[in-house]
Amino acid sequence: MQRQSLSTLKNVSAQDRKMIQDIEAMLGPEPSEMGFVKNLFWGRFREDLVFPYPAESRAERAACDALLADLEAYLRDEHPVILIDQEQYIPDWCIRRLFEMGVMGMTVPKEYGGLGLGVTSYNRVLELIGRYCGSTAVMVSAHQSIGCKAIMLFGTEEQKARFLPKVAREYLSAFCLSEPNVGSDAAGQETRCVWSEEEQCYILNGEKKWITSGALAGLFTVMARQQMPDGKEKITALICTPDMEGVEVFQKNRSKTGIRGTWQARIRFTNVRVPKENLLHKEGKGLNVALTCLNYGRCTLSAGVGGAAKRAMDQSIKWVQTRYQFGRPLADFELVQQKIARMAAYTYAMDAMLYLMTGMLDRGDQDIMVETAITKVFCSEYGWKVIDDAMQLMGGEGYMTENEFERLWRDNRIHRIVEGSNEVMQSFIFAYGGKQLAEQMLAVQQAVAWDEEATPAENLLRIVRNGLNPTVLQQAIPLGAQLFLGIKPARPVIRRVHPLLTGYAERLSRLVQYHSHYVKLVSKWEREDIVTHQAQQARVADNAIRLFALSASLAKMDRQLREGAHGPAFERDRAALAHLFD
């Protein structure tokens, strides 16, 4: 039985119906294979997507290890972290040094002058930078994850040959999506482009805001609204450069609470002539370009926060072991121990989620948009919690500007806002994660439910006809048993886990069963109201976030056990896993 679009829901406002239609158009057709988290909504646990936990090849890991060694020596001995924060800029010599080391082009293919490293290696580098300097981590991420990523993913061979060598070795790139009136609503672009047959170019007009490195970049990826031949308006992606006539960076930066070394520009485009060869992907496919790039940006954001959180945890552990009060080290006090245990659990889960996610990207999984959103929400929320707890353990010393905690604290607050605010991400996780299940439920309902707008004869004919359809019965009977008789779906069986972890696997299986059952019950209770009831959406999303965190952590521990991990660090990881499942 074919799923029904949610835009066919009755008793929803015209505004909400249009919003659903716009979102469906923006997301495009569903990938051919349903991703891991979407399967959780159905009550299924796709073991093959998380077991075995992904790992880099030996050659890739060795290349990344060599880069990390050089980079850490530079960050530790030369990088002016305090100056960057106080003077609110990253010196040119620092940016040049990062280009020389290959950091700024590490994901650019070797044939275009980059290092050709994978997503996992790239995020390992961002994690290291995040341990030292939040501003630098954001600059590097904005350049490679979103600034020039669109050219790597969607560019023509001519575009790649023209631009990638320069962004790998010479200049920064910037991603121009946000506008004065456009933040979370990416589809609401007011910047416009019009194709001129006479001049054979796009004429671009509009203004962009919050453009990281916009005043420093040599290349812009710009999103603009364009009217299609059928009269509909869609978003198109264009490549622009600052030397084009009509491009004006009229505000280089604004002073911020954190990540002070980064610059966020405002850029005005006035009758900018953009040649046809600078069209990225296809006309009207700009949001697909933007959302795909944001998958990578949400990973590197998580990596930077993860590095900062690990740094905060390590430093706070040293502090509580050497700081004495009431004749005892702080580490002896139970509430301090509780905070440290919580830090270890959160950082373990953050690490597990991030590198499961990057492994999925490296192997080419298509349906990962929900997973990247979940990783971003978890890492930004709990990474901030780790840093805030570290600040609490440091007491007054942590609040002083000469200590790094205060800077870590400021630098990492922004991540709950950018790359999609966490509240918007919760609604997205609910809507896109459960979309296919909701469409299937709607199809069943429309097949057998009484329609007030139809005549009794029409209703009876449709219900009898569908009631005799084996496909409808196969789906309607178990769904009805769950919704009206309270019979829960069968628990998924998790078989691939290490024998020492079977207890955790059984608990996770029960949680997946509960999650799927709860989603269906909420859909029954709320009906059309679920479209606007964000509190219910957030509750379902939080369940999905927890399930992905537990699944990733279980898969990571499974690999550690199979590889024979041992020692104090491993025992801490085992305790962290127990804390997560507690």
Coordinates of C-alpha atoms in Angstrom, one line a residue:
M1 CA 0.0 0.0 0.0
Q2 CA 1.4 3.4 -1.0
R3 CA 2.2 5.9 1.7
Q4 CA 0.2 9.1 1.8
S5 CA 1.7 12.6 1.9
L6 CA 1.2 14.3 5.2
S7 CA 0.0 17.3 3.2
T8 CA -3.3 15.4 2.7
L9 CA -4.1 15.5 6.4
K10 CA -7.5 17.0 7.1
N11 CA -8.2 19.7 9.7
V12 CA -4.9 21.4 9.3
S13 CA -4.6 25.1 8.5
A14 CA -3.7 26.2 5.0
Q15 CA -0.5 27.7 6.4
D16 CA 0.5 24.4 8.0
R17 CA -0.4 22.5 4.8
K18 CA 1.8 24.7 2.8
M19 CA 4.6 24.3 5.3
I20 CA 4.4 20.5 5.0
Q21 CA 4.4 20.8 1.2
D22 CA 7.4 23.1 1.3
I23 CA 9.3 20.8 3.6
E24 CA 8.6 17.7 1.5
A25 CA 9.7 19.6 -1.6
M26 CA 12.9 20.8 0.2
L27 CA 13.8 17.3 1.4
G28 CA 13.1 15.7 -2.0
P29 CA 12.5 12.0 -2.5
E30 CA 13.3 9.5 0.2
P31 CA 16.6 7.7 -0.2
S32 CA 16.2 4.1 -1.5
E33 CA 17.3 2.6 1.9
M34 CA 15.9 3.8 5.2
G35 CA 18.5 5.0 7.7
F36 CA 19.2 3.7 11.1
V37 CA 17.2 6.2 13.2
K38 CA 14.2 6.0 10.8
N39 CA 14.1 2.3 11.4
L40 CA 14.0 2.9 15.2
F41 CA 10.7 4.7 14.6
W42 CA 9.3 1.6 13.1
G43 CA 10.6 -0.5 16.0
R44 CA 13.5 -2.1 13.9
F45 CA 17.2 -2.2 14.9
R46 CA 19.4 -2.4 11.8
E47 CA 22.4 -4.1 13.3
D48 CA 24.3 -4.0 10.0
L49 CA 24.3 -0.2 10.1
V50 CA 26.1 0.0 13.4
F51 CA 28.0 -3.3 13.8
P52 CA 30.8 -3.6 13.5
Y53 CA 31.6 -0.1 14.7
P54 CA 33.4 1.7 11.7
A55 CA 37.1 2.1 11.6
E56 CA 39.6 3.9 9.3
S57 CA 41.9 1.9 7.1
R58 CA 45.5 1.5 8.5
A59 CA 46.8 3.8 5.7
E60 CA 44.3 6.5 6.3
R61 CA 44.8 6.4 10.1
A62 CA 48.6 6.6 9.7
A63 CA 48.3 9.6 7.4
C64 CA 45.9 11.3 9.9
D65 CA 48.1 10.5 12.9
A66 CA 51.1 12.2 11.2
L67 CA 49.0 15.3 10.5
L68 CA 47.7 15.3 14.1
A69 CA 51.3 15.1 15.5
D70 CA 52.4 18.1 13.5
L71 CA 49.2 20.0 14.2
E72 CA 49.3 19.4 18.0
A73 CA 52.9 20.6 18.2
Y74 CA 51.9 23.8 16.4
L75 CA 48.8 24.3 18.6
R76 CA 50.6 23.6 21.8
D77 CA 53.7 25.7 21.1
E78 CA 52.8 28.4 18.6
H79 CA 49.1 29.1 18.2
P80 CA 48.3 32.4 20.0
V81 CA 45.0 31.2 21.5
I82 CA 44.8 34.0 24.1
L83 CA 45.7 36.7 21.6
I84 CA 43.0 35.4 19.2
D85 CA 40.4 35.6 21.9
Q86 CA 41.5 39.0 23.2
E87 CA 42.2 40.8 19.9
Q88 CA 39.2 39.1 18.2
Y89 CA 40.9 37.9 15.0
I90 CA 43.0 35.0 13.8
P91 CA 46.3 36.4 12.5
D92 CA 47.1 35.9 8.8
W93 CA 50.2 33.9 9.6
C94 CA 48.2 31.4 11.6
I95 CA 45.8 30.8 8.6
R96 CA 48.8 30.5 6.2
R97 CA 50.4 28.0 8.6
L98 CA 47.3 25.9 8.6
F99 CA 47.2 26.0 4.8
E100 CA 50.9 24.9 4.7
M101 CA 50.3 22.0 6.9
G102 CA 47.4 20.9 4.7
V103 CA 44.7 21.4 7.4
M104 CA 42.7 23.8 5.2
G105 CA 42.5 21.3 2.3
M106 CA 42.6 18.0 4.1
T107 CA 39.3 16.8 2.6
V108 CA 40.0 18.2 -0.9
P109 CA 41.0 15.3 -3.3
K110 CA 44.7 14.9 -4.0
E111 CA 44.3 15.6 -7.7
Y112 CA 43.1 19.1 -6.7
G113 CA 45.9 19.8 -4.3
G114 CA 44.4 18.6 -1.0
L115 CA 45.3 15.7 1.3
G116 CA 42.3 13.6 0.2
L117 CA 41.4 12.5 3.8
G118 CA 38.1 11.0 4.7
V119 CA 35.4 12.5 7.0
T120 CA 36.6 10.5 10.1
S121 CA 40.1 11.9 9.8
Y122 CA 38.8 15.4 9.2
N123 CA 36.8 15.2 12.4
R124 CA 39.7 13.9 14.4
V125 CA 41.6 17.0 13.3
L126 CA 38.7 19.3 14.2
E127 CA 38.4 17.6 17.6
L128 CA 42.1 18.3 18.3
I129 CA 41.7 22.0 17.2
G130 CA 38.6 22.2 19.4
R131 CA 40.7 21.2 22.4
Y132 CA 42.9 24.3 22.0
C133 CA 40.9 27.0 20.2
G134 CA 37.2 27.2 19.5
S135 CA 37.6 30.1 17.1
T136 CA 40.1 28.2 14.9
A137 CA 37.9 25.1 14.9
V138 CA 34.9 27.1 13.7
M139 CA 37.0 28.8 10.9
V140 CA 38.3 25.5 9.6
S141 CA 34.9 23.9 9.8
A142 CA 33.1 26.8 8.0
H143 CA 35.8 26.7 5.2
Q144 CA 35.7 22.9 4.5
S145 CA 32.4 21.6 5.8
I146 CA 30.1 24.1 4.2
G147 CA 32.1 26.8 2.4
C148 CA 33.7 24.7 -0.4
K149 CA 32.0 21.4 0.3
A150 CA 29.3 22.1 -2.2
I151 CA 31.8 22.2 -5.0
M152 CA 33.4 18.9 -3.9
L153 CA 30.0 17.2 -3.8
F154 CA 28.0 18.9 -6.6
G155 CA 30.5 20.8 -8.7
T156 CA 31.3 20.1 -12.4
E157 CA 34.8 18.9 -13.3
E158 CA 35.5 22.4 -14.6
Q159 CA 34.4 24.0 -11.3
K160 CA 36.5 21.6 -9.3
A161 CA 39.6 22.2 -11.4
R162 CA 39.0 26.0 -11.2
F163 CA 38.3 26.5 -7.5
L164 CA 39.4 23.5 -5.4
P165 CA 43.2 24.0 -5.8
K166 CA 42.7 27.6 -4.5
V167 CA 40.6 26.7 -1.5
A168 CA 43.0 23.8 -0.7
R169 CA 46.1 26.0 -0.7
E170 CA 45.4 29.8 -0.9
Y171 CA 42.1 31.3 0.3
L172 CA 39.1 30.7 2.6
S173 CA 35.6 30.0 1.4
A174 CA 32.3 31.0 2.9
F175 CA 28.7 29.6 2.9
C176 CA 26.0 32.3 2.3
L177 CA 22.7 31.0 3.5
S178 CA 21.5 33.1 6.5
E179 CA 19.9 36.5 5.9
P180 CA 18.6 39.3 8.1
N181 CA 15.1 37.8 8.0
V182 CA 16.1 34.2 7.4
G183 CA 17.6 32.0 10.1
S184 CA 16.1 28.6 10.8
D185 CA 13.7 28.8 7.9
A186 CA 16.2 28.1 5.2
A187 CA 13.5 27.9 2.5
G188 CA 12.5 31.5 3.2
Q189 CA 15.4 33.0 1.2
E190 CA 14.8 36.6 0.2
T191 CA 18.0 37.0 -1.9
R192 CA 16.9 36.5 -5.5
C193 CA 18.6 35.5 -8.8
V194 CA 17.1 35.9 -12.3
W195 CA 18.4 34.4 -15.4
S196 CA 19.0 36.9 -18.2
E197 CA 18.7 35.5 -21.7
E198 CA 20.2 38.6 -23.1
E199 CA 23.3 38.6 -21.0
Q200 CA 23.5 34.8 -20.5
C201 CA 24.1 35.1 -16.8
Y202 CA 22.2 35.1 -13.4
I203 CA 21.6 38.5 -11.9
L204 CA 21.9 38.3 -8.1
N205 CA 20.4 40.7 -5.6
G206 CA 20.1 40.4 -1.8
E207 CA 21.9 40.5 1.5
K208 CA 23.5 37.7 3.6
K209 CA 24.2 37.8 7.3
W210 CA 26.3 35.8 9.8
I211 CA 28.7 34.7 7.1
T212 CA 31.7 33.2 8.8
S213 CA 35.0 34.4 7.2
G214 CA 32.9 36.3 4.7
A215 CA 35.3 39.3 4.9
L216 CA 38.3 37.1 4.3
A217 CA 37.0 34.6 1.8
G218 CA 37.9 34.3 -1.9
L219 CA 34.9 32.2 -2.7
F220 CA 31.2 32.3 -1.7
T221 CA 28.6 29.6 -2.0
V222 CA 25.4 31.6 -2.3
M223 CA 21.7 30.5 -2.0
A224 CA 19.1 32.5 -3.8
R225 CA 15.4 32.3 -4.7
Q226 CA 14.7 31.8 -8.4
Q227 CA 11.4 31.5 -10.3
M228 CA 11.2 28.2 -12.2
P229 CA 9.7 27.8 -15.7
D230 CA 6.5 26.4 -14.1
G231 CA 6.1 29.5 -12.0
K232 CA 7.2 28.0 -8.7
E233 CA 9.9 29.6 -6.7
K234 CA 12.8 27.4 -5.6
I235 CA 16.3 27.9 -4.2
T236 CA 19.4 27.9 -6.5
A237 CA 23.0 27.6 -5.5
L238 CA 25.6 29.9 -7.2
I239 CA 29.4 30.3 -6.9
C240 CA 30.5 33.9 -6.4
T241 CA 33.8 35.7 -5.8
P242 CA 34.4 38.9 -3.9
D243 CA 35.9 40.6 -7.0
M244 CA 32.6 40.4 -8.9
E245 CA 31.0 43.8 -9.5
G246 CA 28.2 44.5 -7.1
V247 CA 29.6 42.3 -4.2
E248 CA 30.0 44.4 -1.1
V249 CA 31.1 43.2 2.3
F250 CA 29.6 46.1 4.3
Q251 CA 30.2 44.7 7.8
K252 CA 33.2 42.6 8.5
N253 CA 32.4 41.4 12.0
R254 CA 30.6 42.0 15.2
S255 CA 32.0 41.5 18.7
K256 CA 30.7 38.3 20.2
T257 CA 30.6 36.5 23.6
G258 CA 32.7 33.6 22.3
I259 CA 34.6 32.3 19.3
R260 CA 35.8 35.9 19.1
G261 CA 38.5 35.1 16.6
T262 CA 36.0 34.3 13.9
W263 CA 34.5 37.0 11.7
Q264 CA 30.9 36.9 10.7
A265 CA 30.2 39.3 7.8
R266 CA 27.2 40.9 6.2
I267 CA 27.4 40.8 2.4
R268 CA 25.3 42.7 -0.1
F269 CA 24.8 41.6 -3.7
T270 CA 23.6 44.3 -6.0
N271 CA 22.9 43.3 -9.6
V272 CA 25.8 40.8 -9.5
R273 CA 26.3 39.1 -12.9
V274 CA 27.0 35.4 -12.2
P275 CA 28.1 33.4 -15.3
K276 CA 26.2 30.3 -16.1
E277 CA 29.2 28.1 -15.5
N278 CA 29.0 29.2 -11.8
L279 CA 25.7 27.4 -11.3
L280 CA 26.1 24.7 -8.6
H281 CA 24.2 21.4 -9.2
K282 CA 20.9 22.4 -11.0
E283 CA 18.5 25.3 -10.9
G284 CA 16.1 24.9 -8.0
K285 CA 18.3 22.3 -6.2
G286 CA 20.0 24.8 -3.9
L287 CA 18.3 23.6 -0.7
N288 CA 19.4 20.1 -1.4
V289 CA 23.0 21.4 -1.8
A290 CA 22.7 23.4 1.5
L291 CA 21.2 20.5 3.5
T292 CA 23.7 18.1 2.3
C293 CA 26.6 20.4 3.2
L294 CA 25.1 20.9 6.7
N295 CA 25.4 17.2 7.3
Y296 CA 29.1 17.7 7.3
G297 CA 29.0 21.0 9.2
R298 CA 27.0 19.3 12.0
C299 CA 29.6 16.6 12.3
T300 CA 32.6 19.0 12.6
L301 CA 30.7 21.2 15.0
S302 CA 30.2 18.1 17.2
A303 CA 33.9 17.3 16.8
G304 CA 35.0 20.7 18.0
V305 CA 32.7 20.6 21.0
G306 CA 33.9 17.1 21.8
G307 CA 37.5 18.2 21.8
A308 CA 36.6 21.1 24.2
A309 CA 34.6 18.8 26.5
K310 CA 37.4 16.3 26.7
R311 CA 39.9 19.1 27.5
A312 CA 37.6 20.4 30.2
M313 CA 37.1 17.0 31.7
D314 CA 40.8 16.2 31.8
Q315 CA 41.7 19.6 33.4
S316 CA 38.9 19.3 36.0
I317 CA 40.1 15.8 37.0
K318 CA 43.6 17.2 37.6
W319 CA 42.1 20.1 39.6
V320 CA 39.9 17.9 41.9
Q321 CA 42.8 15.7 42.7
T322 CA 45.0 18.5 43.8
R323 CA 42.6 21.0 45.3
Y324 CA 42.0 20.3 49.0
Q325 CA 39.1 21.5 51.2
F326 CA 38.2 20.3 54.7
G327 CA 41.5 18.4 54.7
R328 CA 40.6 16.2 51.7
P329 CA 41.0 16.5 48.0
L330 CA 37.8 17.5 46.1
A331 CA 37.9 14.1 44.4
D332 CA 36.9 12.4 47.6
F333 CA 33.5 14.1 47.7
E334 CA 30.6 12.1 46.3
L335 CA 29.0 15.0 44.4
V336 CA 32.3 15.8 42.7
Q337 CA 32.6 12.1 41.8
Q338 CA 29.1 12.2 40.4
K339 CA 30.0 15.1 38.1
I340 CA 33.2 13.4 36.9
A341 CA 31.3 10.2 36.2
R342 CA 28.7 12.2 34.2
M343 CA 31.4 13.9 32.2
A344 CA 33.0 10.6 31.3
A345 CA 29.7 9.2 30.3
Y346 CA 28.7 12.1 28.1
T347 CA 32.1 12.4 26.4
Y348 CA 32.1 8.7 25.7
A349 CA 28.7 8.9 24.1
M350 CA 29.7 12.0 22.1
D351 CA 32.7 10.3 20.8
A352 CA 30.8 7.1 19.9
M353 CA 28.0 9.0 18.1
L354 CA 30.4 11.3 16.2
Y355 CA 32.7 8.6 14.8
L356 CA 29.8 6.3 14.0
M357 CA 28.3 9.2 12.1
T358 CA 31.5 9.9 10.2
G359 CA 31.9 6.3 9.5
M360 CA 28.5 6.3 7.9
L361 CA 29.5 9.3 5.7
D362 CA 32.8 7.7 4.7
R363 CA 31.1 4.5 3.5
G364 CA 28.5 6.5 1.6
D365 CA 25.3 5.9 3.5
Q366 CA 22.6 8.0 1.9
D367 CA 19.9 8.4 4.6
I368 CA 21.9 10.1 7.4
M369 CA 20.3 13.5 7.7
V370 CA 18.4 12.6 11.0
E371 CA 21.6 11.0 12.4
T372 CA 23.7 14.2 11.8
A373 CA 21.0 16.3 13.4
I374 CA 20.9 14.0 16.4
T375 CA 24.7 14.1 16.8
K376 CA 24.7 17.8 16.6
V377 CA 22.0 18.2 19.3
F378 CA 23.5 15.7 21.7
C379 CA 27.1 16.9 21.4
S380 CA 26.2 20.6 21.7
E381 CA 23.9 20.0 24.6
Y382 CA 26.0 17.6 26.6
G383 CA 29.3 19.0 25.5
W384 CA 28.2 22.3 27.0
K385 CA 27.0 20.5 30.1
V386 CA 30.5 18.9 30.6
I387 CA 32.2 22.3 30.2
D388 CA 29.7 23.9 32.6
D389 CA 30.3 21.2 35.2
A390 CA 34.0 21.6 34.8
M391 CA 33.5 25.3 35.5
Q392 CA 31.6 24.4 38.6
L393 CA 34.3 22.2 39.9
M394 CA 36.9 24.9 39.3
G395 CA 34.9 27.3 41.4
G396 CA 36.0 31.0 41.3
E397 CA 39.3 30.1 39.5
G398 CA 37.4 28.8 36.6
Y399 CA 35.5 32.1 36.2
M400 CA 38.7 34.1 35.9
T401 CA 39.8 35.2 32.4
E402 CA 43.4 34.0 32.8
N403 CA 42.1 30.4 33.0
E404 CA 41.1 28.5 29.9
F405 CA 37.8 27.3 31.3
E406 CA 36.2 30.7 31.0
R407 CA 37.1 30.7 27.3
L408 CA 36.0 27.1 26.7
W409 CA 32.7 28.0 28.4
R410 CA 32.1 31.1 26.2
D411 CA 33.3 29.5 22.9
N412 CA 31.0 26.5 23.1
R413 CA 27.7 28.1 24.1
I414 CA 27.1 29.1 20.5
H415 CA 26.9 25.5 19.2
R416 CA 23.4 25.0 20.6
I417 CA 22.3 27.9 18.3
V418 CA 24.2 27.5 15.0
E419 CA 23.9 24.9 12.3
G420 CA 20.2 24.6 13.2
S421 CA 19.1 25.6 16.7
N422 CA 18.5 22.6 18.9
E423 CA 14.8 23.3 19.3
V424 CA 14.4 23.4 15.5
M425 CA 16.5 20.2 15.2
Q426 CA 14.1 18.5 17.7
S427 CA 11.2 19.2 15.5
F428 CA 13.2 18.1 12.4
I429 CA 14.2 14.8 14.1
F430 CA 10.6 14.1 14.9
A431 CA 9.2 15.1 11.5
Y432 CA 11.8 13.5 9.2
G433 CA 12.6 10.6 11.5
G434 CA 9.0 9.5 11.7
K435 CA 7.8 10.8 8.3
Q436 CA 7.6 7.5 6.5
L437 CA 5.9 5.8 9.5
A438 CA 3.4 8.6 9.7
E439 CA 2.7 8.4 6.0
Q440 CA 2.1 4.7 6.3
M441 CA -0.3 5.2 9.2
L442 CA -2.2 7.9 7.3
A443 CA -2.5 5.5 4.3
V444 CA -4.0 2.8 6.5
Q445 CA -6.4 5.3 8.1
Q446 CA -7.6 6.7 4.8
A447 CA -8.1 3.1 3.6
V448 CA -10.4 1.9 6.4
A449 CA -11.6 5.0 8.3
W450 CA -15.0 6.7 7.8
D451 CA -14.8 9.9 5.7
E452 CA -17.3 12.5 6.7
E453 CA -17.1 14.2 3.3
A454 CA -18.0 11.0 1.4
T455 CA -21.5 9.5 1.2
P456 CA -22.3 6.4 3.3
A457 CA -22.4 4.2 0.1
E458 CA -19.0 5.5 -0.9
N459 CA -17.5 4.9 2.5
L460 CA -18.9 1.3 2.7
L461 CA -17.7 0.5 -0.7
R462 CA -14.2 1.8 0.0
I463 CA -13.9 0.1 3.4
V464 CA -15.2 -3.3 2.1
R465 CA -12.9 -3.1 -0.9
N466 CA -9.8 -2.2 1.2
G467 CA -10.8 -4.6 3.9
L468 CA -10.5 -7.5 1.4
N469 CA -7.1 -6.3 0.3
P470 CA -4.4 -8.5 1.8
T471 CA -1.8 -5.7 1.8
V472 CA -4.1 -3.4 3.7
L473 CA -5.0 -6.1 6.2
Q474 CA -1.4 -7.0 6.7
Q475 CA -0.7 -3.4 7.8
A476 CA -4.0 -2.4 9.4
I477 CA -4.4 -5.4 11.8
P478 CA -1.1 -5.0 13.7
L479 CA -1.5 -1.3 13.8
G480 CA -5.0 -1.6 15.1
A481 CA -3.8 -4.1 17.8
Q482 CA -1.2 -1.6 19.0
L483 CA -3.5 1.5 18.9
F484 CA -6.7 0.0 20.3
L485 CA -5.7 -3.1 22.2
G486 CA -2.5 -1.9 23.7
I487 CA -0.5 -4.8 22.2
K488 CA 3.1 -3.6 21.7
P489 CA 5.1 -4.5 18.6
A490 CA 7.7 -7.4 18.9
R491 CA 11.0 -6.4 20.4
P492 CA 13.9 -6.3 17.9
V493 CA 16.6 -8.8 18.5
I494 CA 20.2 -7.5 18.7
R495 CA 22.4 -10.5 18.0
R496 CA 25.8 -9.1 16.9
V497 CA 26.8 -7.7 20.2
H498 CA 29.7 -9.1 22.3
P499 CA 28.5 -11.7 24.9
L500 CA 29.5 -9.4 27.8
L501 CA 27.1 -6.7 26.5
T502 CA 23.9 -8.8 26.0
G503 CA 22.3 -7.2 29.1
Y504 CA 22.7 -3.8 27.6
A505 CA 21.5 -5.0 24.2
E506 CA 18.3 -6.4 25.8
R507 CA 17.6 -3.1 27.6
L508 CA 18.2 -1.2 24.3
S509 CA 15.8 -3.6 22.5
R510 CA 13.0 -2.8 25.0
L511 CA 13.6 0.9 24.6
V512 CA 13.3 0.7 20.9
Q513 CA 10.1 -1.2 21.3
Y514 CA 8.7 1.5 23.6
H515 CA 9.8 4.3 21.3
S516 CA 8.0 2.9 18.3
H517 CA 4.9 2.1 20.3
Y518 CA 4.9 5.6 21.8
V519 CA 5.2 7.3 18.4
K520 CA 2.1 5.5 17.2
L521 CA 0.1 6.3 20.3
V522 CA 1.1 10.0 20.1
S523 CA 0.0 10.1 16.5
K524 CA -3.4 8.6 17.6
W525 CA -3.8 11.0 20.5
E526 CA -2.7 14.1 18.7
R527 CA -3.9 13.4 15.1
E528 CA -3.5 16.6 13.0
D529 CA -2.5 18.6 16.1
I530 CA 0.9 16.9 16.2
V531 CA 1.9 19.2 13.3
T532 CA 2.1 22.2 15.7
H533 CA 2.5 20.5 19.1
Q534 CA 6.3 21.0 19.5
A535 CA 6.4 19.7 23.1
Q536 CA 5.3 16.3 22.0
Q537 CA 7.7 16.5 19.0
A538 CA 10.5 17.3 21.4
R539 CA 9.6 14.3 23.6
V540 CA 9.7 11.9 20.7
A541 CA 12.9 13.4 19.4
D542 CA 14.6 13.2 22.8
N543 CA 13.8 9.5 22.8
A544 CA 15.3 9.0 19.4
I545 CA 18.4 11.0 20.5
R546 CA 18.9 8.8 23.5
L547 CA 18.4 5.6 21.4
F548 CA 21.1 6.7 18.9
A549 CA 23.5 7.6 21.8
L550 CA 23.0 4.2 23.4
S551 CA 23.3 2.4 20.1
A552 CA 26.5 4.1 19.1
S553 CA 28.0 3.6 22.6
L554 CA 27.1 -0.1 22.6
A555 CA 28.7 -0.5 19.1
K556 CA 31.8 1.3 20.2
M557 CA 32.2 -0.8 23.3
D558 CA 31.6 -3.9 21.2
R559 CA 34.6 -3.0 19.0
Q560 CA 36.8 -2.2 22.0
L561 CA 36.0 -5.6 23.6
R562 CA 36.7 -7.5 20.4
E563 CA 40.0 -5.7 19.9
G564 CA 41.1 -6.7 23.4
A565 CA 41.0 -3.2 25.0
H566 CA 42.2 -3.1 28.6
G567 CA 43.8 -0.7 31.1
P568 CA 42.5 2.3 33.2
A569 CA 41.1 4.2 30.2
F570 CA 39.1 1.2 29.1
E571 CA 37.7 0.6 32.6
R572 CA 36.6 4.2 32.6
D573 CA 34.9 3.6 29.3
R574 CA 33.1 0.6 30.7
A575 CA 31.9 2.6 33.7
A576 CA 30.8 5.3 31.3
L577 CA 28.6 2.9 29.3
A578 CA 27.1 1.6 32.5
H579 CA 26.3 5.2 33.6
L580 CA 24.6 5.8 30.2
F581 CA 22.4 2.8 30.5
D582 CA 21.5 3.5 34.1

